[in-house]
Short mmCIF file of C-alpha atoms in Angstrom, two decimals:
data_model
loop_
_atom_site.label_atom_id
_atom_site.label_comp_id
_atom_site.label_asym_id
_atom_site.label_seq_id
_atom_site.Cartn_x
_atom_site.Cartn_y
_atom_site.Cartn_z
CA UNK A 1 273.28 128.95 82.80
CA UNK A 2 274.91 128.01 79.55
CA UNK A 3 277.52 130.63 79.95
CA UNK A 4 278.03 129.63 83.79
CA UNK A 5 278.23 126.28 82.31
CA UNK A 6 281.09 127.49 79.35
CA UNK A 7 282.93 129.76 81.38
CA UNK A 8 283.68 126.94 84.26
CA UNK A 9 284.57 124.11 81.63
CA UNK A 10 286.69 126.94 79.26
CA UNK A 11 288.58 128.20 82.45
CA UNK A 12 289.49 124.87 83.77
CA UNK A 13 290.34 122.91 80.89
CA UNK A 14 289.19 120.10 81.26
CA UNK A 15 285.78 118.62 83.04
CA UNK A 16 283.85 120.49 85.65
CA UNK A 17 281.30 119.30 88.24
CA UNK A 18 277.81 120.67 87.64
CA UNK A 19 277.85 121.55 91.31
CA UNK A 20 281.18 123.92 91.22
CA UNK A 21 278.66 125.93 88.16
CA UNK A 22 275.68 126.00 90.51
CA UNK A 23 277.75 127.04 93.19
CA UNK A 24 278.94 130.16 90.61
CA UNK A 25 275.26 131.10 89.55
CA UNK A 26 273.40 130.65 92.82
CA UNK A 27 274.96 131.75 96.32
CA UNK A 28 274.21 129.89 99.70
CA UNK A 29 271.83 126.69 100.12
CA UNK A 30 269.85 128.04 96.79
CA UNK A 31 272.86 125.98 94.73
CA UNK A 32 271.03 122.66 95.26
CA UNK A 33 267.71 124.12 93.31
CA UNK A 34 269.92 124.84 90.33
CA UNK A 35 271.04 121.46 89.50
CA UNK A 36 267.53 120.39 88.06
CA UNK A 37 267.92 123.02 85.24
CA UNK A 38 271.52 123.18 85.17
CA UNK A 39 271.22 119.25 84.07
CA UNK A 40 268.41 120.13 81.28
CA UNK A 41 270.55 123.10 79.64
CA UNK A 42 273.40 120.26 79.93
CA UNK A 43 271.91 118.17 78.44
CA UNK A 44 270.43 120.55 75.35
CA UNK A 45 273.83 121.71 74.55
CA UNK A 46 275.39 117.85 74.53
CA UNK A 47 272.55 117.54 71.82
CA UNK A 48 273.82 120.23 69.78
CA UNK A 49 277.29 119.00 70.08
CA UNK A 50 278.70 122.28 72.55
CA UNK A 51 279.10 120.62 75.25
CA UNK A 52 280.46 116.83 76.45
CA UNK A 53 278.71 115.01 79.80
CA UNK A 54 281.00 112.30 80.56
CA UNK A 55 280.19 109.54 83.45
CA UNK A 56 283.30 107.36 84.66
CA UNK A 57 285.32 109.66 82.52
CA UNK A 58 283.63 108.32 79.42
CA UNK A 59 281.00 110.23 76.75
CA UNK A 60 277.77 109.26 77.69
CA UNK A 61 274.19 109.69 76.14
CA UNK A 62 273.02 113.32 77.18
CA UNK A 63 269.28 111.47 77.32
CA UNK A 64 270.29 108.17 79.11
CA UNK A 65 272.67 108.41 82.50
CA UNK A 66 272.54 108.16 85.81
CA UNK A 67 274.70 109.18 88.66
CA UNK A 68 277.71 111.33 89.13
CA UNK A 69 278.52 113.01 86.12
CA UNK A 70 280.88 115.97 85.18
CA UNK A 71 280.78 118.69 81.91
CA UNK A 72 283.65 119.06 79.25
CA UNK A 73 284.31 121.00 76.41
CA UNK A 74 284.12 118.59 72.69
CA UNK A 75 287.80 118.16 72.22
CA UNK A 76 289.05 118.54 75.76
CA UNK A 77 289.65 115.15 77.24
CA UNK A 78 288.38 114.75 80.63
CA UNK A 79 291.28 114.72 82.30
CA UNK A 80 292.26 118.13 80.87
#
């Protein structure tokens, strides 16, 4: 999932929605039961600093949002 998760955020260059990465790692209706762990490894690598979430295109806490959120590279600014 992390590299899903890398791979989608490096290619585009800029944000990414978690559901374009489930889509990549699990085919058909199974996409939906990805985004449970998809969020948790997003979250994990926000903690360590490898990864940005961003809500309302700003940085948000990786242990306190809600809602619609997308992934970003540190660095990248979220709208590429």
């Amino acid at each position: 999932m992390e590299q899903a998760i890398l791979a989608a955020a490096e290619s585009a260059g800029r944000t990414v929605a978690p559901e374009d990465v489930a889509r990549s790692v699990a085919k058909g209706p199974e996409w939906q039961a990805a985004l449970p762990v998809l969020r948790r490894v997003a979250q994990r690598m926000a903690r360590e600093g490898r990864l940005v979430i961003y809500r309302k295109g700003k940085p948000v806490d990786p242990d306190d949002f809600r809602g619609v959120y997308r992934l970003g590279l540190p660095g990248i600014p979220p709208e590429g």
